[in-house]
Short mmCIF file of C-alpha atoms in Angstrom, two decimals:
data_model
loop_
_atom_site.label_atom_id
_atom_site.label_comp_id
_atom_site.label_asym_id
_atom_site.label_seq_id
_atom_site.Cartn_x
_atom_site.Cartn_y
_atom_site.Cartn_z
CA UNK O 1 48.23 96.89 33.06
CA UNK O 2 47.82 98.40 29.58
CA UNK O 3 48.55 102.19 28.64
CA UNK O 4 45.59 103.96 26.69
CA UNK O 5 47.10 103.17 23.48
CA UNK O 6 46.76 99.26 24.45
CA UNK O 7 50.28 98.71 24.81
CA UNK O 8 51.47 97.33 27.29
CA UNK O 9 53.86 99.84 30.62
CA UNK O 10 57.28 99.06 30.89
CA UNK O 11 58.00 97.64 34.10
CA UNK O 12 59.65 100.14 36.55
CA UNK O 13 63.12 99.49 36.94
CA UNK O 14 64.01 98.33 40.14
CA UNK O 15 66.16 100.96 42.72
CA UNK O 16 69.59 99.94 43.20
CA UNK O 17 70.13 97.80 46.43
CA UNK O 18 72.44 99.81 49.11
CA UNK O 19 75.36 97.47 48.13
CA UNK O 20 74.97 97.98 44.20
CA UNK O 21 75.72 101.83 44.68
CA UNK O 22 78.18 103.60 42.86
CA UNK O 23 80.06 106.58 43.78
CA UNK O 24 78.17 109.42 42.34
CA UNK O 25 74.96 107.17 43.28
CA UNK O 26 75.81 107.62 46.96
CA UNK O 27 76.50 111.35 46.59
CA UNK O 28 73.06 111.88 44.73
CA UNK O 29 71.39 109.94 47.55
CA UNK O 30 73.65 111.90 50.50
CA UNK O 31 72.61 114.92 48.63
CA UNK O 32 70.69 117.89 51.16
CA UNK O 33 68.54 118.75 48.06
CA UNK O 34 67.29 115.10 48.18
CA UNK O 35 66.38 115.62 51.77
CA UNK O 36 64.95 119.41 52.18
CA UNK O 37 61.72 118.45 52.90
CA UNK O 38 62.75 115.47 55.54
CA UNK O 39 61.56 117.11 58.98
CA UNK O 40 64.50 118.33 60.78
CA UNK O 41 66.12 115.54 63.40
CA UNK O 42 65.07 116.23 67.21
CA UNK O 43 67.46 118.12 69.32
CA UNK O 44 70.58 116.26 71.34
CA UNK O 45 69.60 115.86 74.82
CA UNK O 46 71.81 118.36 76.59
CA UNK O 47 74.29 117.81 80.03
CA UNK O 48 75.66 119.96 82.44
CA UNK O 49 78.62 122.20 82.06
CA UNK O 50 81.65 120.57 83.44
CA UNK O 51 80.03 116.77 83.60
CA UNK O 52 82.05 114.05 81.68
CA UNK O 53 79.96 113.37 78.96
CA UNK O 54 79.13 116.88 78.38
CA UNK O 55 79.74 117.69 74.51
CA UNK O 56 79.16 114.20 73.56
CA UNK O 57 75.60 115.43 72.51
CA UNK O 58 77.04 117.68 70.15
CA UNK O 59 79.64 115.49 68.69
CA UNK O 60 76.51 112.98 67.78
CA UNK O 61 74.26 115.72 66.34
CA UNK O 62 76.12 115.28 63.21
CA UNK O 63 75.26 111.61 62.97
CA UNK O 64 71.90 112.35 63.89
CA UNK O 65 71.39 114.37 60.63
CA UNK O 66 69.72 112.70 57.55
CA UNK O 67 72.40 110.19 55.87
CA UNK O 68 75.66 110.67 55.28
CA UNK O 69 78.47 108.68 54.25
CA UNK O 70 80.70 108.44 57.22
CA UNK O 71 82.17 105.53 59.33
CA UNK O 72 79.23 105.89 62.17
CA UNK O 73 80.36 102.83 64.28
CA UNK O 74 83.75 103.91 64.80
CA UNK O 75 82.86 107.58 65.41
CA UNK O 76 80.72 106.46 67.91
CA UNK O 77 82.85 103.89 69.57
CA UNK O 78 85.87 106.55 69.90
CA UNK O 79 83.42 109.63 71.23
CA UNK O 80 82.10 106.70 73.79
CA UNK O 81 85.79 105.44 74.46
CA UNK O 82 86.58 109.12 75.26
CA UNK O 83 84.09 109.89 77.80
CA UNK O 84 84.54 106.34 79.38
CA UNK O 85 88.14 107.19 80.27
CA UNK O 86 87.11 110.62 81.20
CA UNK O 87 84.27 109.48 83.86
CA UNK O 88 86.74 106.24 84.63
CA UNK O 89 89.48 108.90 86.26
CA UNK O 90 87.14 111.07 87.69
CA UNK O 91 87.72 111.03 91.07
CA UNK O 92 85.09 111.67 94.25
CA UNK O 93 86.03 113.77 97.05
CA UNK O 94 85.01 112.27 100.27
CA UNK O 95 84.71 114.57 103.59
CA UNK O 96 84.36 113.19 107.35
CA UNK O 97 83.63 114.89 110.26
CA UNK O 98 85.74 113.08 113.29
CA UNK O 99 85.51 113.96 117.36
CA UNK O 100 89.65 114.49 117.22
CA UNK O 101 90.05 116.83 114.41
CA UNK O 102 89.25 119.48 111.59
CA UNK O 103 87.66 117.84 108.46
CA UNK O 104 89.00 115.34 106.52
CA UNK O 105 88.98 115.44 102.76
CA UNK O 106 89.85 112.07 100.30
CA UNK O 107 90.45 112.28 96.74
CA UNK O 108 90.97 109.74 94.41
CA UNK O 109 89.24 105.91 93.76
CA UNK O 110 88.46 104.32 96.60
CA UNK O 111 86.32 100.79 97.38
CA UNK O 112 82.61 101.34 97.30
CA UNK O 113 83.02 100.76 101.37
CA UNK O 114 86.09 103.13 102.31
CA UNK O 115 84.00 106.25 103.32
CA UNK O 116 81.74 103.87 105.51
CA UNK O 117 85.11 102.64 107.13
CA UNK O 118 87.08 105.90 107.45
CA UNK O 119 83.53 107.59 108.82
CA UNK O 120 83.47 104.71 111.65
CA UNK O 121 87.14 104.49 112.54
CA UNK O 122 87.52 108.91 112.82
CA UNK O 123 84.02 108.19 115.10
CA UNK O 124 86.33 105.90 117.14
CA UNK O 125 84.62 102.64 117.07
CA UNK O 126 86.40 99.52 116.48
CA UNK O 127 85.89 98.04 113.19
CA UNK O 128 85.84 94.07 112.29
CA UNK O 129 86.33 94.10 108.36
CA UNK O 130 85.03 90.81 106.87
CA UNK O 131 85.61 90.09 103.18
CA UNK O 132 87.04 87.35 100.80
CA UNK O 133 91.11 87.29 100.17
CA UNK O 134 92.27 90.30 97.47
CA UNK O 135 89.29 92.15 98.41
CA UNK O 136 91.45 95.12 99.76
CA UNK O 137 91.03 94.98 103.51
CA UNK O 138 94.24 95.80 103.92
CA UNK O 139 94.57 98.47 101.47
CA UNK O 140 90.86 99.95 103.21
CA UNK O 141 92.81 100.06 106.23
CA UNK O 142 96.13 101.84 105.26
CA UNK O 143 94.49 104.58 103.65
CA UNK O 144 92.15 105.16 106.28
CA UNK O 145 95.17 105.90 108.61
CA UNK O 146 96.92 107.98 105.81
CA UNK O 147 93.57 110.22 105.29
CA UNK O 148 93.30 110.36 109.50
CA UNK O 149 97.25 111.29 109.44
CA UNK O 150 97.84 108.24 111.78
CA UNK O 151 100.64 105.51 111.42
CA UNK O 152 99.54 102.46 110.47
CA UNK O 153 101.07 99.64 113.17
CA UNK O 154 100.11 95.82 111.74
CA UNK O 155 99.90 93.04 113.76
CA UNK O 156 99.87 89.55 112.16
CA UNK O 157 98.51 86.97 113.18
CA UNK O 158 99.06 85.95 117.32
CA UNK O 159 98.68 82.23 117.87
CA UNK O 160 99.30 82.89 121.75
CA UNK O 161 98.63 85.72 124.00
CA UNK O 162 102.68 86.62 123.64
CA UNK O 163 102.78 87.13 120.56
CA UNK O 164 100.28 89.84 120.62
CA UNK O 165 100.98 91.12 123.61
CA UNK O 166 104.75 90.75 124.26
CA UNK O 167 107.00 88.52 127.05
CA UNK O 168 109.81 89.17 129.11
CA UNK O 169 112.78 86.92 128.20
CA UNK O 170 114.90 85.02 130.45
CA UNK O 171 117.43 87.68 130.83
CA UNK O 172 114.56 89.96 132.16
CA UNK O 173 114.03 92.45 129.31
CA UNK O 174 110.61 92.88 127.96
CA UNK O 175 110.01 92.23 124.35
CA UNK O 176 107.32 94.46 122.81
CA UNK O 177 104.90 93.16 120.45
CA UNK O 178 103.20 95.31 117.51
CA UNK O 179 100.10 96.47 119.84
CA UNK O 180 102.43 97.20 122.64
CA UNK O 181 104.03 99.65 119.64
CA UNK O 182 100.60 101.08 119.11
CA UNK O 183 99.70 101.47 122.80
CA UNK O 184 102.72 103.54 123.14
CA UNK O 185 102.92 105.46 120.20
CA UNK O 186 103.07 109.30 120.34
CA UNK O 187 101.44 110.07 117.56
CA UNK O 188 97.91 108.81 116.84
CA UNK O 189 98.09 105.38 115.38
CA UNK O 190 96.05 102.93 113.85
CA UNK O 191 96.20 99.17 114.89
CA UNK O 192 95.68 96.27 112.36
CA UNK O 193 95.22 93.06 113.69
CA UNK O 194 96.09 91.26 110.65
CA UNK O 195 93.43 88.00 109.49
CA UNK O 196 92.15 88.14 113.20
CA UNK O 197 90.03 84.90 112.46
CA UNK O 198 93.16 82.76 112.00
CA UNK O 199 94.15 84.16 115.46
CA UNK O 200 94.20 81.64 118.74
CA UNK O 201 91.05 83.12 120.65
CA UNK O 202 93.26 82.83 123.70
CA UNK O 203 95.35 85.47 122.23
CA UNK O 204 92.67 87.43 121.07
CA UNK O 205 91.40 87.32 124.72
CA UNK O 206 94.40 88.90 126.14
CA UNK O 207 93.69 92.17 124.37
CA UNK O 208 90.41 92.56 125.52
CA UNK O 209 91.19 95.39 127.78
CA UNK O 210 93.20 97.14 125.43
CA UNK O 211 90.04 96.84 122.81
CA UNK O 212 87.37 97.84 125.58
CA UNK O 213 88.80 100.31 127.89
CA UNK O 214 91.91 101.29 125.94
CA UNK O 215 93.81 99.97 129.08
CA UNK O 216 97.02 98.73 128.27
CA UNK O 217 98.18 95.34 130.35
CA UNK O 218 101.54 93.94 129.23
CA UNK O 219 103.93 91.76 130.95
CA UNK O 220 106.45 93.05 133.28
CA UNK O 221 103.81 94.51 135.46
CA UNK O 222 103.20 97.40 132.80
CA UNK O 223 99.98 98.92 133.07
CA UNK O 224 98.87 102.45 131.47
CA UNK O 225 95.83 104.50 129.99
CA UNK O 226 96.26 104.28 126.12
CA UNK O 227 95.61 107.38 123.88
CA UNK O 228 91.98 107.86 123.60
CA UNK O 229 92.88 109.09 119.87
CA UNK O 230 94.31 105.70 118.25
CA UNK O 231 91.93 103.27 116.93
CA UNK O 232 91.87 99.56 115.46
CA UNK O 233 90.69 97.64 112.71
CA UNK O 234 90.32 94.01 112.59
CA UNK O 235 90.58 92.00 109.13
CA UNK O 236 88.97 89.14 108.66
CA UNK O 237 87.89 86.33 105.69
CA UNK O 238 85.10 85.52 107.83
CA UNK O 239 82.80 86.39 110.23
CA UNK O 240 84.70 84.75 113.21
CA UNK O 241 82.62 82.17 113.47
CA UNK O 242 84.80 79.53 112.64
CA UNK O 243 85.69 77.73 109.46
CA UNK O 244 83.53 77.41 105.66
CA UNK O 245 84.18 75.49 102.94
CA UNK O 246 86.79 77.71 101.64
CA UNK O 247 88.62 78.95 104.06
CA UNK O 248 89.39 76.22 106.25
CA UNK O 249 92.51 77.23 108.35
CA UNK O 250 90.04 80.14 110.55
CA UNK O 251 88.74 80.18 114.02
CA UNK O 252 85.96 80.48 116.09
CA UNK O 253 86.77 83.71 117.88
CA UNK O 254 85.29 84.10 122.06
CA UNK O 255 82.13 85.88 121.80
CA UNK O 256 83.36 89.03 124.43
CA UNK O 257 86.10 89.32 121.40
CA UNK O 258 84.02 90.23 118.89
CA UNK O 259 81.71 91.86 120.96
CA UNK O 260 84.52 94.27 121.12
CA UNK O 261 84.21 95.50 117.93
CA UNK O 262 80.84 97.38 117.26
CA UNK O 263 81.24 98.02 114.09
CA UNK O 264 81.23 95.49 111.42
CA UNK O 265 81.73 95.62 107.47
CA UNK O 266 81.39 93.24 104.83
CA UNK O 267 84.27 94.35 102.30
CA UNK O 268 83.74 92.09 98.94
CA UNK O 269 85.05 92.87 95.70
CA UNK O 270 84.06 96.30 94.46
CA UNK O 271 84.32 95.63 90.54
CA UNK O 272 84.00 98.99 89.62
CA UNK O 273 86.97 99.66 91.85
CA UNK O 274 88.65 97.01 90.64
CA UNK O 275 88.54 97.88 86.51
CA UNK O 276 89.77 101.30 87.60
CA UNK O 277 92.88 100.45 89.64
CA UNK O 278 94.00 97.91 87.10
CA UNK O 279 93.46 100.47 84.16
CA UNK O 280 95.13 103.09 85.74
CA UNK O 281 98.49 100.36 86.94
CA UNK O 282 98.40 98.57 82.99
CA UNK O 283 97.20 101.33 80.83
CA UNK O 284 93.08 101.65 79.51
CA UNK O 285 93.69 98.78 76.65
CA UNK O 286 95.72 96.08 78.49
CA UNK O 287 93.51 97.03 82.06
CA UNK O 288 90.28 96.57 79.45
CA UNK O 289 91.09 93.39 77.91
CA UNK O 290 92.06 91.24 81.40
CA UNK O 291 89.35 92.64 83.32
CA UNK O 292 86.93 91.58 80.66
CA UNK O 293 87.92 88.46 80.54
CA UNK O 294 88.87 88.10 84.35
CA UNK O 295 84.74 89.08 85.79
CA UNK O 296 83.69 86.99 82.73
CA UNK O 297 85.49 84.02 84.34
CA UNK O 298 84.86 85.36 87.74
CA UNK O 299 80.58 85.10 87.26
CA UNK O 300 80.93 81.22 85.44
CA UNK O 301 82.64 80.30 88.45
CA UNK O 302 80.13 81.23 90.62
CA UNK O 303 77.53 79.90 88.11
CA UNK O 304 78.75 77.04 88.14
CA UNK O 305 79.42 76.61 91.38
CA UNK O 306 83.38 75.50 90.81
CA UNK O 307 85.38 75.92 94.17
CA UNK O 308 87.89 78.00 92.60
CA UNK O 309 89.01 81.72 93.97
CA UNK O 310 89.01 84.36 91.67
CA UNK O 311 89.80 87.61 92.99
CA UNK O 312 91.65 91.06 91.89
CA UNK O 313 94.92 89.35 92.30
CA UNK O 314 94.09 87.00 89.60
CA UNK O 315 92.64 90.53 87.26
CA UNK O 316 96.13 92.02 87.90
CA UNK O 317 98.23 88.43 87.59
CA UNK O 318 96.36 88.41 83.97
CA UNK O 319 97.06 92.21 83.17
CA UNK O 320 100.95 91.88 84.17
CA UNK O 321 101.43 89.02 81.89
CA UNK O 322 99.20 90.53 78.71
CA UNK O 323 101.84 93.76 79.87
CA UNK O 324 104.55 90.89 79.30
CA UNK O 325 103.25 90.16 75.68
CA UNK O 326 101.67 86.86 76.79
CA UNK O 327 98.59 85.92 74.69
CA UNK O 328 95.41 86.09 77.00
CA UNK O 329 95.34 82.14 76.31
CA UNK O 330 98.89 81.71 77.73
CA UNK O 331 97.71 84.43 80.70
CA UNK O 332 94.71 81.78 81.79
CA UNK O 333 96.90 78.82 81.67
CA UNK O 334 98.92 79.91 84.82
CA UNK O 335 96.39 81.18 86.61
CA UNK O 336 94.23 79.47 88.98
CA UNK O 337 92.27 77.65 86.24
CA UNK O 338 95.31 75.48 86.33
CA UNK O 339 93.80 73.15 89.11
CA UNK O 340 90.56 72.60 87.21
CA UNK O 341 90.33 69.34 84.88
CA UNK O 342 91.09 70.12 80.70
CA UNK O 343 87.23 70.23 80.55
CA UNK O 344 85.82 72.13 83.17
CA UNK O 345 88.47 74.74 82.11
CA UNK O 346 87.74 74.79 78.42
CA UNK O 347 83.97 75.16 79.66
CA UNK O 348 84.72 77.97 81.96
CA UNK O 349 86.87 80.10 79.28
CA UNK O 350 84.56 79.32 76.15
CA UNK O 351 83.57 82.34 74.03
CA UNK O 352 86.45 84.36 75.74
CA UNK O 353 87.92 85.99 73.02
CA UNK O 354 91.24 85.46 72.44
CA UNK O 355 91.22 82.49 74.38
CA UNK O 356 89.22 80.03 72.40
#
């Protein structure tokens, strides 16, 4: 275009891109003057006194406001790190109402499953715990008996009926067996029979009584009423229906056995659970990094279908040696990766950083 005088505008200069900016540049463009007729930014959303993330809607509004000149990204990451850790230790309070006693209260992490379990065994039902290996059965079942203030009596796995429920030697004296222990305990107990699906059935059998009627028949003629107030949990990899693919050393368990138990609970891996136990054993960075990486490889194995188990002991194998200064690469190469092939490995860790 032409001006009136018929010479020709100077072209407007172009603005300065964000990167060619100098100092004073930036200030002039932070500047409130430059923004008092910008319309004021909306209101933080607001949370409720005492919840974890409450005040993390003030320490934003600041960001919210019109530009300013301030490392955004890591504020943000640190506020967000911050409430993580605070709703990460946060622990629920779980209360059960049992037949025996006053109300119990829990506090502290527990699986996604424990209040199910500790509701059923304080109800006094017998409870057949299924779940894959480093799930926590175990663990589910001692700290049911500590919240219930019973002892915990284990017994491992019977492959006859003497083993479970004692024999009388040849000199004549009576050797008691772990559920012989429970039956006779004073104070309430709680019985775990131990991977009951790589138990004989025969031997499983013999306790049928004991699991029905709470009648106690041992050898030597014994015979007793047990204490109505003990219970028992049975652990299990599978369902008792015999052997899978993976776990290939289990039984097929005599259907009045499991009828026995009328309670039954799948117990897989609670990852929630799992990220906050091995946080609070390594520390939040080390417990961060190895769980990260460990459900990463933990999904791609079940993606791909490779017959490989990955459980929470191989999370907390990985934390202890990152705790140990290993590299995360060194961590993965004595882990259970080790039996795959160089390329189904490499495949499995790929885009794991620190690995790759």
């Amino acid at each position: 275009d032409e001006s009136p005088s018929g010479e020709a505008s100077p072209a407007p200069a172009p603005a300065p891109s964000v990167g060619a900016l100098d100092g004073s540049e930036v200030a002039k463009a932070a500047s409130p003057e430059e923004h008092a007729d910008a319309p004021a930014p909306a209101p933080a959303p607001t949370a409720d006194e005492g919840h974890p993330l409450a005040g993390l809607a003030e320490q934003l509004q600041p960001l919210l406001a019109p530009p300013i000149i301030k490392d955004v990204c890591g504020s943000v990451q640190t506020m967000l790190d911050s409430a993580i850790k605070q709703v990460e230790v946060e622990p629920r309070v779980i209360e059960v109402v049992t037949p025996d006693s006053a109300p119990v209260q829990v506090d502290g992490d527990q699986h996604e499953n424990f209040e199910l379990l500790l509701k059923l065994v304080g109800a006094g039902e017998n409870v057949f715990m299924s779940g894959p290996a480093g799930s926590g059965k175990t663990t589910g079942a001692k700290n049911v008996a500590e919240a219930l203030g019973m002892d915990l009596i284990v017994q491992p796995v019977a492959l006859d009926k003497f083993e479970a429920t004692g024999f009388v030697d040849a000199g004549g004296s009576y050797r008691e067996s772990a559920v012989y222990r429970w039956a006779t305990s004073e104070k309430p107990a709680l019985l775990l029979l131990d991977e009951v699906d790589g138990w004989m059935p025969q031997a499983l059998v013999a306790l049928n009584p004991i699991l029905d009627n709470r009648l106690g028949i041992f050898p030597g003629g014994q015979q007793f009423e047990i204490d109505p107030r003990h219970r028992v949990i049975a652990t299990a990899n599978t369902w008792g229906l015999g052997a899978d693919a993976e776990y290939v050393g289990r039984n097929r368990l005599d259907a009045a056995s499991l009828d026995r138990f009328g309670a039954r609970i799948g117990w897989g891996y609670d990852e929630k659970f799992e990220r906050k136990l091995v946080k609070a054993k390594f520390g939040h960075e080390v417990g961060k990094v190895a769980v990260d990486a460990s459900l990463t490889v933990r999904k791609r194995l079940k993606d791909t279908g490779t017959k490989v188990l990955w459980g929470p002991r191989q999370t907390i194998g990985l934390a202890a040696r990152l705790a140990a200064k290993f590299t995360l690469a060194e961590a993965f190469e004595v882990s259970a990766l080790a039996q795959l092939a160089d390329a189904n490995r490499k495949r499995i860790l790929e885009g794991i950083a620190g690995v790759s």
